[in-house]
Amino acid sequence: MLRMRKYQRIIKKIYRVLPKYAEMTDEQLKAQTSVLREELLQGKTLIDILPYAFAIVIEADKRVLGLMPYDVQVLGGLALFFGNIAEIKTGEGKTLIATMPLYARALLGEKGNYLITANEYLAERDGQAMGRVFEWLNLSVGVGVGTEDQDFETKRRLYNSDIIYTTHSKLGFDYLFDNLGSELAEQVVSKFNFAIIDEIDAVLLDGAQTALVISGSPKVQSNYYQISDWFVKSLTEEDYEYSDDKRRVWLTKTGLTKLEQYFDIKDIYSEQYVDLYRHIVLALQANYLKQNGKDYVVESGKVLLLDVVNGRIMPGVKMQGGIHQAIETKESVEVTSETKTLGTISYQSLFKKFTRLSGMTGTAKTDEKEFMETYHLKVIEIPTNIPTQREDKKDKIYVSNQTKIEESLEAVREGIREQRPVLIETGSVSMSNLYSLVLLQNKIPHNLLNAKTVAREQQIISDAGRENSVTLATSMAGRGTDIKLTSEANQHGGLKVIGTERMTSKRIDNQLRGRAGRQGEPGESVFFVSLEDKMIVENSPHWVRQTRQRLAKRVTEGKRPATDQVNIRRLKRVMDKAQKKFGNAEVQSRKNTLAYDTILSGQRTRIYAARNKVMSEDETYLDKIMSQCVNRVVTNFVGETTNLTVESVADFVFNNMKSDYPLEDIERRVGRDSKKKQIHEFLIQLSSYLLVQSLRRFNDGAQARYFKKVVILRAIDGSWIDQLEYLQQLKNIVNGRGMAQHKPVNEFGREARRHFFKMEDQIFLDIYRSLLLSDLKAKPDGSIDIEFP
């Protein structure tokens, strides 16, 4: 309430100064951007000039777009400006609302102000439409679409713009690519100032467990995939069990016994069987957790992933850590090569980099607690400009799935008789295909919108608002779509939304309902539920199953009509409780994902910061690293070698320092009575001498500095790639240890930390060897090729 009163006071100030700007000429109004920036330079704060900034862009919206923001839209703009989530219902003009906070934040002159959309189509559409307003007010606008064929200059212009319209994946991938280069000047994503995320719940909640990954060269392919798949498919239900949230699966004691008999081994957890165990875990996940039609589809002999946010196919995207190859094996298609991960970041980590974050969606209040705990974002409900007329009917609950489907078909026919458009939603691609067959069998013409028909999406959506039209869709119909009704459809009662099952959360249900009744239009929504629905079966108490069996028996015996709805009061609350239980499991799963990624994020931040320091080519810093490198490598060797003999020291020198170093010199310096301290001093002196000799090969100081930089970067990148691969495999392994009552996150954290220090040692060793053993090949043009050991 305090926030709302604060915003209302600011709105009054905005409308007090608005007439002043309405009287200005176009040229005078355009010049106000410079006027406000000058006031900021003279000491005023952004809050001081906020009413004027909003008034200017409101007037600009009117002149450029012919659209005058409503009071409630100005309220939404203020909620976004102050870093909140604005819950704005469908059709209330979110695109226009965003112009106000984006303009105000861009006045500071700081780069990195973003409007993040769900897909490239929306980024291009909104960027071009709203960009006209900002450019008219003398601000630069960048529209980030297309991830291929963009040269450095194009990307530089994009990220140097005052305001940027782009997608979450485009921003994430460009950030990762920035940190794979070797020149600071080639980095383009440098500022994370202010972001408005459209459909923020889809990105930060539904997509929370989807990481952005850049992959590189293929790894040596394992031959364990097929045999692991054969073994897992031979298991019975007593051989494996699930976690409560159905997101993890592991072998029971019976299953472990079968495994050891099948492969004729004694201890699957021993170090020699780590790789085999990893593939068993992958096969378990592929066969019992990943579902065809829900998590992926198989087309033309390829496994194609489905976006959890909108149900669309994600071409070219693969799951990491071998799970994609395990699914391919399960589906008996060609197994593609595993690749090395060069860089990865989750959407949670990416958007936590922003100084100020905000977002818009029609459905956030149900998850307000999680937004506050994870991102410190408050949800502000913005009233609709015109009261909602949609009628949300009570769930229609039936005993069996068959009856539910038959009754939902009757509701479809009723909508057709009323000459209304009908939208039917199912929970997965496979279910949408099955329901489509049922509609065809009942001679009901319809459009099918799912991952396999996405190419026709725009046409299907444009037809979905016509009278008598029937559109069948997966959850992709609940995001980024705006079904516009014809005047005839409006007169006949508006869009009729039919849910064939309640989804995994009330928020997703509300997204579907929100397709109808936009901007005060009439509409209706109803969900058909059965006691056999997966959501109820898996998340309800035992008495519900008993009730279902009792009612089903009465139907079979003819004592109860199958079409009778279930009106038991307790059962009406079952679905809400089932959704809540599932939602709690989802929240816990996202917390675990965030915990894993927080550990990874800390390591990634250290690596990227080190890379940037190296790329700055600060001579003092580079020399400091080389000095640390010599001390650490030599100290590690001397400290970890139990028996320092001439042979062991010579082996170290030949393999890491100089392959043709005189053996007699080592024999003279290392005797039977030599102490570790003496050997340490000898190796330090020799290292320092050889390092000076190595650098003397360069006549030009800039070349020597570049050599140091390349050597250090190469060592960091090689070890970091190995670390990413290790952490991915580690996550799979610790998630498969539920039987032993381990806490996966704690185990992951300990192992990740231990391996990070091990990685640092490897980095120093790689730098050390490259500095001393690299060969230089001079080219005719004066440049030098480096041949690394």
Coordinates of C-alpha atoms in Angstrom, one line a residue, residues 274-714:
V274 CA 32.8 -44.0 -12.4
D275 CA 32.2 -43.7 -16.1
L276 CA 30.0 -46.8 -16.3
Y277 CA 28.0 -45.6 -13.3
R278 CA 27.5 -42.2 -15.0
H279 CA 26.1 -43.8 -18.1
I280 CA 23.7 -45.9 -15.9
V281 CA 22.4 -42.8 -14.3
L282 CA 22.0 -41.1 -17.7
A283 CA 20.1 -44.2 -19.0
L284 CA 17.8 -44.1 -16.0
Q285 CA 17.1 -40.4 -16.5
A286 CA 16.5 -40.9 -20.3
N287 CA 14.1 -43.8 -19.8
Y288 CA 12.2 -42.8 -16.7
L289 CA 12.4 -39.0 -16.4
K290 CA 12.4 -37.7 -20.0
Q291 CA 9.2 -38.1 -22.0
N292 CA 8.7 -38.0 -25.7
G293 CA 6.1 -35.3 -26.6
K294 CA 6.8 -33.4 -23.3
D295 CA 10.5 -32.9 -23.0
Y296 CA 11.4 -33.7 -26.7
V297 CA 10.1 -35.0 -30.0
V298 CA 11.7 -37.3 -32.5
E299 CA 11.6 -36.0 -36.1
S300 CA 13.5 -37.3 -39.2
G301 CA 15.6 -39.5 -36.9
K302 CA 16.7 -36.7 -34.6
V303 CA 15.8 -35.9 -31.0
L304 CA 14.7 -32.2 -30.8
L305 CA 14.2 -30.6 -27.5
L306 CA 11.1 -28.7 -26.5
D307 CA 11.3 -25.3 -24.8
V308 CA 9.8 -25.6 -21.3
V309 CA 8.7 -22.0 -21.4
N310 CA 6.5 -22.2 -24.5
G311 CA 6.6 -25.8 -25.9
R312 CA 8.4 -24.8 -29.1
I313 CA 11.1 -26.9 -30.7
M314 CA 14.6 -25.6 -30.0
P315 CA 16.6 -26.5 -33.2
G316 CA 20.4 -27.1 -32.6
V317 CA 20.1 -27.2 -28.8
K318 CA 21.2 -30.3 -26.9
M319 CA 21.2 -31.3 -23.3
Q320 CA 24.7 -31.5 -21.9
G321 CA 26.6 -34.1 -19.9
G322 CA 25.5 -37.1 -22.1
I323 CA 21.8 -37.0 -21.4
H324 CA 21.0 -36.1 -25.0
Q325 CA 23.0 -39.1 -26.3
A326 CA 21.2 -41.3 -23.7
I327 CA 17.8 -40.2 -25.1
E328 CA 19.0 -40.8 -28.6
T329 CA 20.0 -44.3 -27.6
K330 CA 16.6 -44.9 -25.9
E331 CA 14.8 -43.8 -29.1
S332 CA 17.0 -45.9 -31.3
V333 CA 18.2 -43.0 -33.5
E334 CA 21.7 -42.1 -34.5
V335 CA 23.7 -41.1 -31.5
T336 CA 25.4 -37.8 -32.0
S337 CA 28.8 -36.9 -30.6
E338 CA 29.2 -35.4 -27.2
T339 CA 30.9 -32.0 -27.3
K340 CA 33.0 -30.1 -24.8
T341 CA 31.3 -27.3 -23.0
L342 CA 33.2 -24.0 -23.6
G343 CA 30.9 -21.8 -21.5
T344 CA 27.6 -22.0 -19.7
I345 CA 25.3 -19.8 -17.6
S346 CA 21.8 -20.1 -16.3
Y347 CA 19.1 -17.4 -16.7
Q348 CA 19.2 -16.9 -12.9
S349 CA 22.9 -16.1 -12.9
L350 CA 22.6 -14.0 -16.0
F351 CA 19.9 -11.7 -14.7
K352 CA 21.3 -11.4 -11.3
K353 CA 24.1 -9.5 -12.9
F354 CA 21.8 -6.5 -13.5
T355 CA 22.0 -3.5 -11.1
R356 CA 18.2 -3.2 -11.3
L357 CA 15.8 -5.9 -12.6
S358 CA 12.1 -5.7 -13.3
G359 CA 9.5 -7.7 -15.2
M360 CA 6.0 -7.9 -16.7
T361 CA 3.6 -10.8 -16.8
G362 CA -0.1 -11.5 -16.4
T363 CA 0.6 -14.2 -13.8
A364 CA 3.1 -13.6 -11.0
K365 CA 1.2 -13.1 -7.8
T366 CA 0.9 -16.9 -7.2
D367 CA 4.7 -17.1 -7.1
E368 CA 5.4 -13.8 -5.3
K369 CA 7.1 -15.5 -2.3
E370 CA 9.7 -17.2 -4.6
F371 CA 10.3 -14.0 -6.6
M372 CA 11.0 -12.2 -3.3
E373 CA 13.2 -14.9 -1.8
T374 CA 15.3 -15.6 -4.9
Y375 CA 15.4 -12.3 -6.8
H376 CA 14.2 -9.7 -4.1
L377 CA 11.4 -8.7 -6.5
K378 CA 8.0 -7.5 -5.3
V379 CA 4.9 -8.2 -7.3
I380 CA 2.7 -5.2 -7.9
E381 CA -0.8 -5.9 -9.3
I382 CA -1.8 -3.3 -11.9
P383 CA -5.6 -2.9 -12.3
T384 CA -7.1 -3.4 -15.8
N385 CA -8.2 -0.2 -17.6
I386 CA -11.6 -1.8 -18.2
P387 CA -13.0 -4.3 -15.7
T388 CA -12.7 -8.0 -16.8
Q389 CA -15.9 -9.6 -18.1
R390 CA -14.5 -13.1 -18.4
E391 CA -16.5 -15.8 -16.6
D392 CA -14.2 -18.4 -15.0
K393 CA -16.3 -21.4 -14.3
K394 CA -15.8 -24.0 -11.6
D395 CA -13.8 -27.2 -12.6
K396 CA -15.9 -30.0 -14.0
I397 CA -14.7 -33.1 -12.2
Y398 CA -15.4 -36.6 -13.5
V399 CA -14.4 -40.1 -12.4
S400 CA -12.6 -41.3 -15.6
N401 CA -10.5 -39.7 -18.3
Q402 CA -12.8 -41.1 -21.0
T403 CA -15.9 -39.3 -19.6
K404 CA -13.9 -36.1 -19.1
I405 CA -12.9 -36.1 -22.8
E406 CA -16.4 -36.9 -23.9
E407 CA -17.8 -34.1 -21.8
S408 CA -15.2 -31.6 -23.0
L409 CA -16.1 -32.5 -26.6
E410 CA -19.7 -31.6 -25.8
A411 CA -18.4 -28.2 -24.5
V412 CA -16.6 -27.7 -27.8
R413 CA -19.8 -28.5 -29.7
E414 CA -21.7 -26.0 -27.5
G415 CA -19.2 -23.3 -28.4
I416 CA -19.6 -24.0 -32.1
R417 CA -23.4 -23.9 -31.8
E418 CA -23.0 -20.5 -30.0
Q419 CA -20.8 -19.3 -33.0
R420 CA -18.0 -18.5 -30.6
P421 CA -14.2 -19.2 -31.1
V422 CA -13.0 -22.1 -28.9
L423 CA -9.4 -22.6 -27.6
I424 CA -8.6 -26.0 -26.2
E425 CA -5.4 -26.6 -24.3
T426 CA -3.6 -29.8 -23.5
G427 CA -0.5 -30.4 -21.3
S428 CA 1.9 -32.0 -23.9
V429 CA 2.5 -32.5 -27.6
S430 CA 1.5 -36.1 -27.5
M431 CA -1.7 -35.3 -25.7
S432 CA -2.5 -32.6 -28.2
N433 CA -2.0 -35.1 -31.1
L434 CA -4.3 -37.7 -29.4
Y435 CA -7.0 -35.0 -28.7
S436 CA -6.7 -33.9 -32.3
L437 CA -7.6 -37.5 -33.4
V438 CA -10.6 -37.5 -31.2
L439 CA -11.8 -34.2 -32.7
L440 CA -11.4 -35.6 -36.2
Q441 CA -13.2 -38.8 -35.3
N442 CA -16.1 -36.5 -34.1
K443 CA -15.9 -34.5 -37.4
I444 CA -14.9 -31.3 -35.7
P445 CA -12.6 -29.2 -37.9
H446 CA -9.8 -27.5 -36.0
N447 CA -6.3 -26.0 -36.1
L448 CA -3.6 -27.8 -34.2
L449 CA -0.9 -25.6 -32.7
N450 CA 2.1 -27.5 -31.1
A451 CA 5.8 -27.8 -31.5
K452 CA 5.3 -29.7 -34.8
T453 CA 3.1 -27.0 -36.4
V454 CA 4.9 -23.9 -35.1
A455 CA 5.7 -22.8 -38.7
R456 CA 2.0 -22.0 -39.1
E457 CA 1.6 -20.4 -35.7
Q458 CA 1.0 -16.8 -36.9
Q459 CA -1.8 -18.0 -39.3
I460 CA -3.3 -20.3 -36.7
I461 CA -3.5 -17.5 -34.0
S462 CA -4.9 -15.0 -36.5
D463 CA -7.7 -17.5 -37.2
A464 CA -8.3 -18.3 -33.6
G465 CA -10.5 -15.3 -32.9
R466 CA -13.1 -16.0 -35.6
E467 CA -16.5 -17.3 -34.8
N468 CA -17.0 -21.1 -35.0
S469 CA -13.2 -21.6 -35.1
V470 CA -11.7 -24.3 -33.0
T471 CA -8.0 -24.2 -32.0
L472 CA -6.2 -27.0 -30.2
A473 CA -2.9 -26.1 -28.6
T474 CA -0.3 -27.0 -26.0
S475 CA 0.9 -24.4 -23.4
M476 CA 2.6 -22.4 -26.2
A477 CA -0.8 -20.8 -26.7
G478 CA -0.5 -19.2 -23.3
R479 CA 2.7 -17.2 -24.1
G480 CA 3.4 -14.4 -26.5
T481 CA 0.1 -14.8 -28.3
D482 CA -2.7 -12.3 -28.6
I483 CA -6.0 -13.8 -29.9
K484 CA -7.9 -10.9 -31.5
L485 CA -11.7 -11.4 -31.7
T486 CA -13.7 -10.5 -34.7
S487 CA -16.7 -8.2 -34.0
E488 CA -19.1 -11.2 -34.7
A489 CA -17.1 -13.4 -32.2
N490 CA -17.4 -10.6 -29.6
Q491 CA -21.1 -10.3 -30.1
H492 CA -21.5 -14.1 -29.6
G493 CA -19.8 -14.1 -26.1
G494 CA -16.1 -14.0 -27.0
L495 CA -13.5 -16.7 -26.7
K496 CA -14.3 -19.9 -24.9
V497 CA -11.3 -21.5 -23.3
I498 CA -11.4 -25.2 -22.4
G499 CA -8.6 -26.8 -20.4
T500 CA -8.5 -30.6 -20.8
E501 CA -6.6 -30.9 -17.5
R502 CA -5.3 -28.7 -14.8
M503 CA -1.6 -27.9 -15.4
T504 CA 1.3 -28.2 -12.9
S505 CA 0.7 -24.8 -11.4
K506 CA -2.2 -22.4 -10.9
R507 CA -0.1 -19.8 -12.6
I508 CA -0.1 -21.8 -15.9
D509 CA -3.8 -22.3 -15.5
N510 CA -4.2 -18.5 -15.2
Q511 CA -2.1 -18.0 -18.3
L512 CA -4.6 -20.0 -20.3
R513 CA -7.6 -18.3 -18.8
G514 CA -6.0 -15.0 -19.7
R515 CA -6.3 -15.7 -23.4
A516 CA -10.0 -14.8 -23.0
G517 CA -11.5 -11.5 -21.8
R518 CA -8.7 -9.2 -22.9
Q519 CA -9.4 -5.5 -22.6
G520 CA -12.8 -5.9 -21.2
E521 CA -14.0 -8.3 -23.9
P522 CA -16.5 -11.1 -23.0
G523 CA -15.1 -14.6 -22.5
E524 CA -15.3 -17.8 -20.6
S525 CA -12.9 -20.4 -19.2
V526 CA -13.5 -23.9 -17.8
F527 CA -11.3 -26.9 -16.9
F528 CA -12.3 -30.5 -17.3
V529 CA -10.7 -32.7 -14.7
S530 CA -10.8 -36.4 -13.9
L531 CA -9.7 -38.4 -10.9
E532 CA -7.4 -40.4 -13.3
D533 CA -5.4 -37.3 -14.2
K534 CA -1.7 -37.7 -13.7
M535 CA -1.5 -34.6 -11.5
I536 CA -4.1 -36.0 -9.1
V537 CA -2.9 -39.6 -9.1
E538 CA 0.7 -38.7 -8.3
N539 CA 0.1 -35.9 -5.8
S540 CA -3.0 -36.8 -3.9
P541 CA -3.5 -38.7 -0.6
H542 CA -4.4 -42.3 -0.4
W543 CA -8.1 -41.7 0.3
V544 CA -8.5 -40.1 -3.2
R545 CA -7.5 -43.4 -4.9
Q546 CA -9.9 -45.3 -2.7
T547 CA -12.7 -42.8 -3.6
R548 CA -11.9 -43.1 -7.3
Q549 CA -12.0 -46.9 -7.2
R550 CA -15.3 -46.8 -5.3
L551 CA -16.9 -44.4 -7.7
A552 CA -15.6 -46.3 -10.7
K553 CA -17.1 -49.5 -9.3
R554 CA -20.5 -47.8 -8.9
V555 CA -20.3 -46.6 -12.6
T556 CA -19.4 -50.1 -13.8
E557 CA -22.3 -51.6 -11.8
G558 CA -24.7 -49.1 -13.3
K559 CA -25.4 -47.5 -9.9
R560 CA -24.0 -44.1 -11.0
P561 CA -24.2 -42.4 -14.5
A562 CA -20.6 -41.9 -15.9
T563 CA -21.5 -38.4 -16.9
D564 CA -22.3 -37.3 -13.3
Q565 CA -19.8 -34.8 -12.0
V566 CA -18.0 -35.5 -8.7
N567 CA -19.4 -33.2 -6.1
I568 CA -17.7 -34.4 -3.0
R569 CA -16.6 -31.3 -1.2
R570 CA -13.2 -32.7 -0.1
L571 CA -12.4 -33.7 -3.7
K572 CA -12.9 -30.1 -5.0
R573 CA -9.9 -29.1 -3.0
V574 CA -7.7 -32.0 -4.1
M575 CA -6.5 -30.4 -7.3
D576 CA -5.5 -27.2 -5.6
K577 CA -3.6 -29.2 -3.0
A578 CA -2.0 -31.4 -5.8
Q579 CA -0.9 -28.3 -7.6
K580 CA 0.5 -26.9 -4.4
K581 CA 2.4 -30.1 -3.6
F582 CA 3.8 -30.2 -7.2
G583 CA 4.6 -26.5 -7.0
N584 CA 6.5 -26.9 -3.7
A585 CA 8.6 -29.7 -5.4
E586 CA 9.2 -27.3 -8.4
V587 CA 10.3 -24.5 -6.0
Q588 CA 12.7 -26.9 -4.2
S589 CA 14.0 -28.1 -7.5
R590 CA 14.7 -24.5 -8.7
K591 CA 16.4 -23.8 -5.3
N592 CA 18.7 -26.8 -5.9
T593 CA 19.4 -25.6 -9.5
L594 CA 20.2 -22.2 -8.1
A595 CA 22.5 -23.7 -5.5
Y596 CA 24.4 -25.7 -8.1
D597 CA 24.6 -22.6 -10.3
T598 CA 25.7 -20.3 -7.5
I599 CA 28.7 -22.6 -6.9
L600 CA 29.5 -22.6 -10.7
S601 CA 28.8 -18.9 -10.9
G602 CA 31.4 -18.1 -8.2
Q603 CA 34.0 -20.1 -10.1
R604 CA 33.0 -18.6 -13.5
T605 CA 33.2 -15.0 -12.1
R606 CA 36.8 -15.7 -10.9
I607 CA 37.8 -17.2 -14.2
Y608 CA 36.3 -14.4 -16.3
A609 CA 37.8 -11.7 -14.0
A610 CA 41.2 -13.3 -14.4
R611 CA 40.9 -13.5 -18.1
N612 CA 40.0 -9.9 -18.4
K613 CA 43.0 -8.9 -16.3
V614 CA 45.2 -10.9 -18.5
M615 CA 43.7 -9.4 -21.6
S616 CA 44.4 -5.9 -20.3
E617 CA 48.1 -6.8 -20.9
D618 CA 49.2 -5.1 -17.7
E619 CA 52.9 -6.0 -17.7
T620 CA 53.1 -6.0 -13.9
Y621 CA 50.1 -8.4 -13.6
L622 CA 51.5 -10.7 -16.3
D623 CA 54.9 -10.8 -14.6
K624 CA 53.2 -11.5 -11.2
I625 CA 51.4 -14.5 -12.7
M626 CA 54.6 -15.9 -14.1
S627 CA 56.4 -15.5 -10.8
Q628 CA 53.5 -17.2 -9.0
C629 CA 53.5 -19.9 -11.6
V630 CA 57.2 -20.7 -11.1
N631 CA 56.9 -20.8 -7.3
R632 CA 53.7 -22.9 -7.3
V633 CA 54.7 -25.5 -9.8
V634 CA 58.1 -26.1 -8.3
T635 CA 56.8 -26.1 -4.7
N636 CA 54.0 -28.6 -5.7
F637 CA 56.5 -30.9 -7.3
V638 CA 59.0 -30.8 -4.5
G639 CA 56.3 -31.1 -1.8
E640 CA 54.3 -33.9 -3.5
T641 CA 57.3 -36.1 -4.5
T642 CA 58.1 -38.4 -1.7
N643 CA 61.5 -39.6 -3.1
L644 CA 63.4 -36.8 -4.8
T645 CA 66.1 -38.7 -6.7
V646 CA 68.1 -37.6 -9.7
E647 CA 65.8 -39.6 -11.9
S648 CA 62.6 -37.9 -10.6
V649 CA 64.1 -34.4 -10.8
A650 CA 65.5 -35.1 -14.3
D651 CA 62.1 -36.4 -15.4
F652 CA 60.5 -33.1 -14.2
V653 CA 63.1 -30.9 -15.9
F654 CA 62.9 -32.8 -19.3
N655 CA 59.1 -32.9 -19.4
N656 CA 58.3 -29.4 -18.1
M657 CA 61.4 -27.1 -18.5
K658 CA 63.9 -28.1 -21.2
S659 CA 64.0 -31.5 -22.9
D660 CA 67.7 -31.3 -23.8
Y661 CA 69.0 -30.0 -20.5
P662 CA 72.3 -31.6 -19.5
L663 CA 71.8 -34.6 -17.2
E664 CA 75.2 -34.1 -15.7
D665 CA 74.2 -30.7 -14.4
I666 CA 71.2 -32.2 -12.6
E667 CA 73.4 -35.0 -11.2
R668 CA 75.9 -32.4 -9.9
R669 CA 73.1 -30.4 -8.1
V670 CA 71.0 -33.3 -6.9
G671 CA 72.7 -35.9 -4.8
R672 CA 71.7 -38.6 -2.3
D673 CA 72.1 -36.1 0.6
S674 CA 70.3 -33.2 -1.1
K675 CA 67.6 -31.8 1.0
K676 CA 64.2 -30.7 -0.4
K677 CA 65.1 -27.1 0.3
Q678 CA 68.2 -27.3 -1.9
I679 CA 66.4 -29.0 -4.7
H680 CA 63.7 -26.4 -4.5
E681 CA 66.2 -23.6 -4.8
F682 CA 67.9 -25.3 -7.7
L683 CA 64.7 -25.7 -9.6
I684 CA 63.6 -22.1 -8.9
Q685 CA 66.9 -20.7 -10.1
L686 CA 66.8 -22.9 -13.2
S687 CA 63.2 -21.9 -14.0
S688 CA 64.0 -18.2 -13.7
Y689 CA 67.0 -18.6 -15.9
L690 CA 65.1 -20.5 -18.6
L691 CA 62.2 -18.1 -18.4
V692 CA 64.5 -15.1 -19.1
Q693 CA 66.0 -17.1 -22.0
S694 CA 62.6 -17.8 -23.4
L695 CA 61.5 -14.2 -23.4
R696 CA 64.8 -13.0 -24.9
R697 CA 63.7 -14.7 -28.2
F698 CA 61.5 -11.7 -28.7
N699 CA 63.2 -8.5 -30.0
D700 CA 60.0 -6.5 -29.6
G701 CA 58.5 -5.9 -26.1
A702 CA 54.9 -6.0 -27.5
Q703 CA 55.5 -9.4 -28.9
A704 CA 56.8 -10.7 -25.6
R705 CA 53.8 -9.3 -23.8
Y706 CA 51.5 -10.9 -26.3
F707 CA 53.2 -14.2 -25.9
K708 CA 52.7 -14.1 -22.2
K709 CA 49.0 -13.2 -22.6
V710 CA 48.4 -16.0 -25.1
V711 CA 50.1 -18.6 -23.0
I712 CA 48.2 -17.6 -19.8
L713 CA 44.8 -17.4 -21.6
R714 CA 45.3 -20.8 -23.3

